[in-house]
Amino acid sequence: MLLTCQPGFEAMFARELTELHRGVVTEKGPGWILGELDANHSAFAHLTLVDPVEIRADSVNGLAGQVADFFLTSLRGERIEAAWPSYWQGPAELVGLGRRIGAVASAFDELLRKKLSRVARLAQPDLPRGRGRWRGLFVFFVDFNRAYAAREVVAHGQRRMADDELAPSRSYLKIEEAFQILGREPQPGETVCDLGAAPGGWSYSAAKRGAQVIALDNGPLKGGALNHPLIEHRCSDAFGFRPSAGETFDWLFCDLVEEPHHVLRHIVEPWLTQRWCRRFVVNLKFGRVDAIALLAEIRAPDSPVTRLAPTTLFRHLYHDREEFTLMGEVGP
Ligand SMILES: C[S@@+](CC[C@H](N)C(=O)[O-])C[C@H]1O[C@@H](n2cnc3c(N)ncnc32)[C@H](O)[C@@H]1O
């Protein structure tokens, strides 16, 4: 398998796979890992290239020719009638690699047009949104003269999101990304409690979908969240907040810059145990703790998350830094 993650996090990703999932890592570089690995429950995995084939050549045409041979050989017996992803990637850390990838992809496209113009016309340069297993062509460059090509990929859902000029913070992109991974987003009339809300990116994201938000933070709301008719700003402590008797929020959002165990014990556990919310998006900052030990604790069979929300997804988002995001639903 070849697996991708956010560049700079491959060492942590390798630890997650070897320590928590008994994987074997054979090689790694910025944003990728090679080995015998199962990333289905990984937080750090972005893409899994299934059964990749190594491509090596020292010219653009050589690389394109080999990818074309691989693709055409693998097509035998397969009819392509619908749009398919032709997705080419590589670490941006290698200066100039992006241009080379673009050149190889164009040369491949030309070769394919000559042989199978109808199939070439159906190629799409992007992945479908959300999580899933997709068939197409996926090429990941680990260096200028070396790439891996696969016909199948498992997408764990992370992707760069579009900004909104009214969004008051970069954090807005995290909650937008979380919604598309979860495949669910706040609906008009749903209720949201946003703990650690300022300057209001997450609250704004929910309010623009028509949800009613209580935003807790001593700091001020800004941009599109300031004076939004669907956002009620309360200057109070997130740890002291309790819903009214019998009240259940449709969503809990929590993006506190706090020690993650403290958030788990004093926010996640009571909110899930008392069923104060139906769904949740919680961001945990692992800058000062061992992220892999933290993941192991949250996934342990007796942890509140496992017991009360067993389908919770854990992701190191495209827009996350030293933090990961829990997204889930409180079980019946
Ligand atoms: C990373 S920011 C949240 C960004 C926000 N999600 C957004 O989209 O703009 C963390 C916020 O948590 C707030 N915070 C930290 N401890 C808090 C507490 N005990 N109660 C309420 N807010 C708290 C901080 O004031 C800060 O505004």
Coordinates of C-alpha atoms and ligand atoms in Angstrom, one line a residue:
M1 CA 0.0 0.0 0.0
L2 CA 1.0 3.6 -0.4
L3 CA -0.7 5.9 2.0
T4 CA -0.7 9.7 2.1
C5 CA -1.0 12.1 5.0
Q6 CA -0.4 15.7 5.7
P7 CA 3.3 16.5 4.9
G8 CA 5.3 16.8 8.1
F9 CA 3.1 14.2 9.9
E10 CA 4.5 11.0 8.3
A11 CA 6.5 10.1 11.4
M12 CA 3.4 10.3 13.6
F13 CA 1.4 8.5 11.0
A14 CA 4.0 5.7 10.8
R15 CA 3.8 5.4 14.6
E16 CA 0.0 5.2 14.5
L17 CA 0.1 2.4 11.9
T18 CA 2.8 0.4 13.6
E19 CA 1.9 0.9 17.2
L20 CA -1.9 0.8 17.0
H21 CA -2.6 -1.2 13.8
R22 CA 0.3 -3.6 13.6
G23 CA 1.4 -2.3 10.2
V24 CA 4.9 -2.6 8.7
V25 CA 6.4 0.6 7.3
T26 CA 9.1 0.0 4.6
E27 CA 9.8 3.6 3.5
K28 CA 8.4 7.1 4.1
G29 CA 8.8 10.7 2.8
P30 CA 7.0 14.0 3.1
G31 CA 3.3 13.2 3.1
W32 CA 3.6 9.5 2.2
I33 CA 4.3 6.0 3.6
L34 CA 4.9 2.7 1.9
G35 CA 4.3 -0.6 3.6
E36 CA 1.9 -3.4 4.6
L37 CA -0.7 -1.4 6.3
D38 CA -4.4 -1.2 7.0
A39 CA -5.4 2.4 7.3
N40 CA -9.1 1.9 7.6
H41 CA -9.2 3.2 11.2
S42 CA -6.3 5.6 10.9
A43 CA -6.7 9.2 11.9
F44 CA -3.7 10.4 9.9
A45 CA -4.4 8.6 6.6
H46 CA -5.7 10.8 3.8
L47 CA -5.5 8.4 0.8
T48 CA -4.7 4.7 0.4
L49 CA -3.5 3.7 -3.0
V50 CA -4.5 0.1 -3.3
D51 CA -2.0 -2.3 -4.9
P52 CA 0.2 0.4 -6.3
V53 CA 2.8 -0.3 -9.1
E54 CA 6.1 1.5 -9.0
I55 CA 7.0 3.6 -12.0
R56 CA 10.5 4.7 -12.6
A57 CA 11.9 6.7 -15.5
D58 CA 14.2 9.7 -15.9
S59 CA 12.1 11.7 -18.4
V60 CA 8.6 13.1 -18.6
N61 CA 7.8 11.0 -21.7
G62 CA 9.3 7.9 -20.0
L63 CA 7.1 8.3 -16.9
A64 CA 4.0 9.1 -19.0
G65 CA 4.6 6.1 -21.2
Q66 CA 4.9 3.7 -18.2
V67 CA 1.8 5.1 -16.6
A68 CA -0.1 4.7 -19.9
D69 CA 1.1 1.1 -20.2
F70 CA 0.0 0.4 -16.7
F71 CA -3.4 2.0 -17.2
L72 CA -4.1 0.4 -20.6
T73 CA -3.0 -3.1 -19.4
S74 CA -5.2 -2.8 -16.3
L75 CA -8.2 -1.7 -18.4
R76 CA -8.5 -5.0 -20.3
G77 CA -12.1 -6.2 -20.0
E78 CA -13.2 -3.1 -18.3
R79 CA -15.6 -0.6 -20.0
I80 CA -15.5 3.0 -18.8
E81 CA -18.8 4.7 -19.5
A82 CA -18.8 7.4 -16.9
A83 CA -16.5 10.2 -15.6
W84 CA -13.5 8.7 -13.8
P85 CA -10.9 10.4 -11.6
S86 CA -7.4 10.9 -13.0
Y87 CA -5.7 12.2 -9.9
W88 CA -2.0 13.1 -9.8
Q89 CA -0.2 14.2 -6.7
G90 CA 3.1 14.6 -5.0
P91 CA 4.7 16.4 -2.1
A92 CA 4.7 20.2 -2.6
E93 CA 7.9 20.2 -0.4
L94 CA 9.9 19.1 -3.5
V95 CA 10.4 22.3 -5.3
G96 CA 9.5 22.0 -9.0
L97 CA 7.8 18.6 -8.6
G98 CA 4.4 20.1 -9.2
R99 CA 5.5 21.3 -12.6
R100 CA 6.9 17.9 -13.5
I101 CA 3.7 16.1 -12.4
G102 CA 1.7 18.5 -14.5
A103 CA 3.9 17.7 -17.5
V104 CA 3.7 14.0 -17.0
A105 CA -0.1 14.1 -16.6
S106 CA -0.4 16.1 -19.9
A107 CA 1.8 13.7 -21.7
F108 CA -0.2 10.8 -20.4
D109 CA -3.4 12.5 -21.4
E110 CA -2.1 12.9 -25.0
L111 CA -1.1 9.2 -25.2
L112 CA -4.5 8.2 -23.9
R113 CA -6.3 10.5 -26.4
K114 CA -4.5 8.8 -29.2
K115 CA -5.5 5.3 -28.1
L116 CA -8.8 5.7 -26.4
S117 CA -10.1 9.2 -27.0
R118 CA -13.6 8.5 -25.5
V119 CA -12.1 7.3 -22.2
A120 CA -9.7 10.2 -22.1
R121 CA -12.6 12.7 -22.5
L122 CA -14.3 11.2 -19.4
A123 CA -11.2 11.8 -17.1
Q124 CA -11.7 14.2 -14.2
P125 CA -8.7 15.8 -12.5
D126 CA -10.2 15.6 -9.0
L127 CA -11.5 13.1 -6.5
P128 CA -15.2 12.8 -5.7
R129 CA -16.0 14.5 -2.4
G130 CA -16.2 12.7 0.9
R131 CA -15.1 9.3 2.0
G132 CA -15.2 6.3 -0.3
R133 CA -13.4 3.8 -2.5
W134 CA -13.0 5.1 -6.0
R135 CA -11.8 3.5 -9.3
G136 CA -9.8 5.5 -11.8
L137 CA -6.1 6.4 -12.1
F138 CA -4.2 7.6 -9.1
V139 CA -0.5 8.6 -9.4
F140 CA 1.6 9.7 -6.5
F141 CA 5.1 11.0 -7.1
V142 CA 7.6 10.3 -4.3
D143 CA 10.4 11.9 -6.3
F144 CA 11.1 13.4 -9.7
N145 CA 11.8 10.1 -11.4
R146 CA 9.7 7.8 -9.2
A147 CA 6.0 7.4 -8.7
Y148 CA 3.3 4.9 -7.7
A149 CA 0.3 4.3 -9.8
A150 CA -2.9 2.5 -8.8
R151 CA -6.4 1.9 -10.2
E152 CA -8.1 2.1 -6.8
V153 CA -8.0 4.5 -3.9
V154 CA -9.6 4.6 -0.5
A155 CA -10.3 8.3 0.3
H156 CA -10.5 9.0 4.0
G157 CA -12.3 12.3 3.2
Q158 CA -9.8 15.1 3.9
R159 CA -9.6 17.8 1.3
R160 CA -8.9 21.5 1.0
M161 CA -12.0 23.5 1.4
A162 CA -13.1 26.8 -0.2
D163 CA -12.9 29.8 2.0
D164 CA -15.8 32.3 2.5
E165 CA -15.0 36.0 2.7
L166 CA -17.3 36.5 5.7
A167 CA -15.7 33.6 7.7
P168 CA -14.0 35.2 10.7
S169 CA -11.2 32.6 11.0
R170 CA -9.3 29.8 9.3
S171 CA -11.0 27.4 11.7
Y172 CA -14.0 27.8 9.5
L173 CA -12.3 25.5 7.0
K174 CA -12.0 22.7 9.6
I175 CA -15.7 22.5 10.4
E176 CA -16.6 22.7 6.6
E177 CA -14.1 19.8 6.1
A178 CA -15.6 17.9 9.0
F179 CA -19.2 18.2 7.6
Q180 CA -18.1 16.7 4.2
I181 CA -16.3 13.8 5.9
L182 CA -19.3 13.1 8.2
G183 CA -21.7 13.4 5.2
R184 CA -24.0 15.4 7.4
E185 CA -24.2 19.1 8.2
P186 CA -26.5 21.3 10.4
Q187 CA -29.9 21.8 8.9
P188 CA -32.2 24.9 9.1
G189 CA -33.8 25.0 12.5
E190 CA -31.3 22.6 14.2
T191 CA -29.6 23.7 17.3
V192 CA -25.8 24.0 17.9
C193 CA -23.8 24.7 21.1
D194 CA -20.3 26.0 20.1
L195 CA -17.8 25.8 23.0
G196 CA -14.8 28.0 22.5
A197 CA -16.5 29.8 19.6
A198 CA -14.6 33.0 19.1
P199 CA -14.0 34.6 16.6
G200 CA -16.8 32.5 15.3
G201 CA -15.8 30.4 12.2
W202 CA -17.7 27.3 13.3
S203 CA -20.7 29.2 14.5
Y204 CA -20.8 31.1 11.2
S205 CA -20.6 27.9 9.3
A206 CA -23.7 26.5 11.1
A207 CA -25.6 29.7 11.1
K208 CA -25.2 30.1 7.3
R209 CA -26.9 26.8 7.0
G210 CA -29.9 28.1 9.0
A211 CA -29.0 26.5 12.3
Q212 CA -29.5 28.3 15.6
V213 CA -26.3 28.7 17.6
I214 CA -25.3 29.4 21.1
A215 CA -21.7 30.5 20.9
L216 CA -19.7 30.4 24.2
D217 CA -16.5 32.4 24.6
N218 CA -15.2 35.3 26.5
G219 CA -13.6 36.6 23.3
P220 CA -15.5 38.6 20.7
L221 CA -17.2 37.3 17.6
K222 CA -16.1 38.8 14.3
G223 CA -16.9 38.9 10.6
G224 CA -20.0 37.1 9.5
A225 CA -20.5 35.7 13.0
L226 CA -20.8 39.2 14.6
N227 CA -24.4 40.2 15.2
H228 CA -25.7 37.2 13.1
P229 CA -29.4 36.9 13.9
L230 CA -29.0 33.1 14.4
I231 CA -26.0 33.3 16.8
E232 CA -26.4 34.1 20.4
H233 CA -23.0 35.0 21.9
R234 CA -22.6 34.2 25.6
C235 CA -19.5 35.3 27.5
S236 CA -19.2 32.3 29.7
D237 CA -17.0 29.4 30.6
A238 CA -17.4 26.3 28.3
F239 CA -16.7 23.9 31.2
G240 CA -19.4 25.4 33.4
F241 CA -22.1 25.4 30.7
R242 CA -25.1 22.9 31.2
P243 CA -28.1 22.6 28.8
S244 CA -31.5 23.3 30.5
A245 CA -33.2 20.2 31.9
G246 CA -34.4 17.9 29.1
E247 CA -32.6 20.0 26.4
T248 CA -30.7 18.2 23.7
F249 CA -28.7 20.1 21.1
D250 CA -28.5 18.7 17.6
W251 CA -24.8 19.5 17.5
L252 CA -22.0 20.1 20.0
F253 CA -19.0 21.9 18.5
C254 CA -15.9 22.2 20.7
D255 CA -12.6 23.8 19.5
L256 CA -11.0 24.8 22.9
V257 CA -7.3 25.4 23.1
E258 CA -7.0 23.2 26.2
E259 CA -5.3 20.1 27.3
P260 CA -7.1 17.3 25.4
H261 CA -7.6 15.0 28.4
H262 CA -9.3 17.9 30.2
V263 CA -11.6 18.4 27.2
L264 CA -12.3 14.6 27.1
R265 CA -13.0 14.3 30.8
H266 CA -15.0 17.5 31.3
I267 CA -16.7 18.1 28.0
V268 CA -16.9 15.0 25.8
E269 CA -17.7 12.5 28.6
P270 CA -20.5 14.5 30.3
W271 CA -22.0 15.6 26.9
L272 CA -22.1 12.1 25.6
T273 CA -23.1 10.4 28.8
Q274 CA -25.9 12.8 29.5
R275 CA -26.9 12.9 25.8
W276 CA -26.8 16.6 25.7
C277 CA -26.1 16.4 22.0
R278 CA -27.0 14.2 19.0
R279 CA -23.9 14.8 17.0
F280 CA -20.6 16.4 17.7
V281 CA -17.5 17.8 16.2
V282 CA -14.6 18.1 18.7
N283 CA -11.1 19.2 17.9
L284 CA -8.3 18.0 20.3
K285 CA -5.0 19.8 20.3
F286 CA -2.1 17.3 20.7
G287 CA 0.8 19.7 20.7
R288 CA 1.8 19.0 24.3
V289 CA 0.8 15.3 24.6
D290 CA 1.7 12.1 22.8
A291 CA -0.8 12.1 20.0
I292 CA -0.6 8.3 19.5
A293 CA -1.1 7.5 23.1
L294 CA -4.1 9.9 23.1
L295 CA -5.6 8.1 20.1
A296 CA -5.1 4.7 21.8
E297 CA -6.9 6.0 24.9
I298 CA -9.8 7.4 23.0
R299 CA -10.2 4.2 21.0
A300 CA -9.9 1.9 24.0
P301 CA -13.0 -0.3 24.5
D302 CA -13.9 1.3 27.8
S303 CA -13.4 4.9 26.6
P304 CA -16.6 7.1 26.7
V305 CA -16.2 7.7 22.9
T306 CA -16.1 4.0 22.1
R307 CA -19.0 3.1 24.5
L308 CA -21.3 6.0 23.7
A309 CA -20.5 6.9 20.1
P310 CA -18.8 3.8 18.6
T311 CA -19.1 5.1 15.0
T312 CA -17.0 8.2 15.7
L313 CA -14.6 9.2 13.0
F314 CA -11.1 10.4 13.9
R315 CA -9.3 12.5 11.3
H316 CA -6.2 14.6 11.0
L317 CA -7.9 17.0 8.6
Y318 CA -6.3 18.8 5.7
H319 CA -6.9 22.0 7.6
D320 CA -5.8 20.6 11.0
R321 CA -2.4 21.5 12.5
E322 CA -1.2 19.8 15.7
E323 CA -4.7 18.6 16.4
F324 CA -7.2 16.1 15.2
T325 CA -10.9 16.1 14.9
L326 CA -13.6 13.7 16.3
M327 CA -16.9 13.6 14.4
G328 CA -19.7 11.5 15.5
E329 CA -23.2 10.7 16.6
V330 CA -24.3 9.7 20.0
G331 CA -25.5 6.1 19.8
P332 CA -29.1 4.9 20.7
Ligands
LIG1 C1 -9.2 27.9 18.4 S1 -10.2 29.1 19.1 C2 -11.7 28.7 18.5 C3 -11.9 29.1 17.0 C4 -13.3 28.9 16.6 N1 -13.7 27.5 16.4 C5 -13.5 29.6 15.2 O1 -14.0 28.9 14.3 O2 -13.3 30.8 15.1 C6 -10.3 28.7 20.8 C7 -11.2 29.5 21.6 O3 -11.5 28.9 22.8 C8 -11.7 29.9 23.8 N2 -11.7 29.3 25.1 C9 -10.6 28.7 25.7 N3 -11.0 28.2 27.0 C10 -12.3 28.5 27.1 C11 -13.3 28.2 28.1 N4 -12.9 27.6 29.2 N5 -14.5 28.6 27.9 C12 -14.9 29.2 26.7 N6 -14.0 29.5 25.7 C13 -12.7 29.2 25.9 C14 -10.7 30.9 23.5 O4 -11.1 32.2 24.0 C15 -10.6 30.9 22.0 O5 -11.4 31.9 21.4

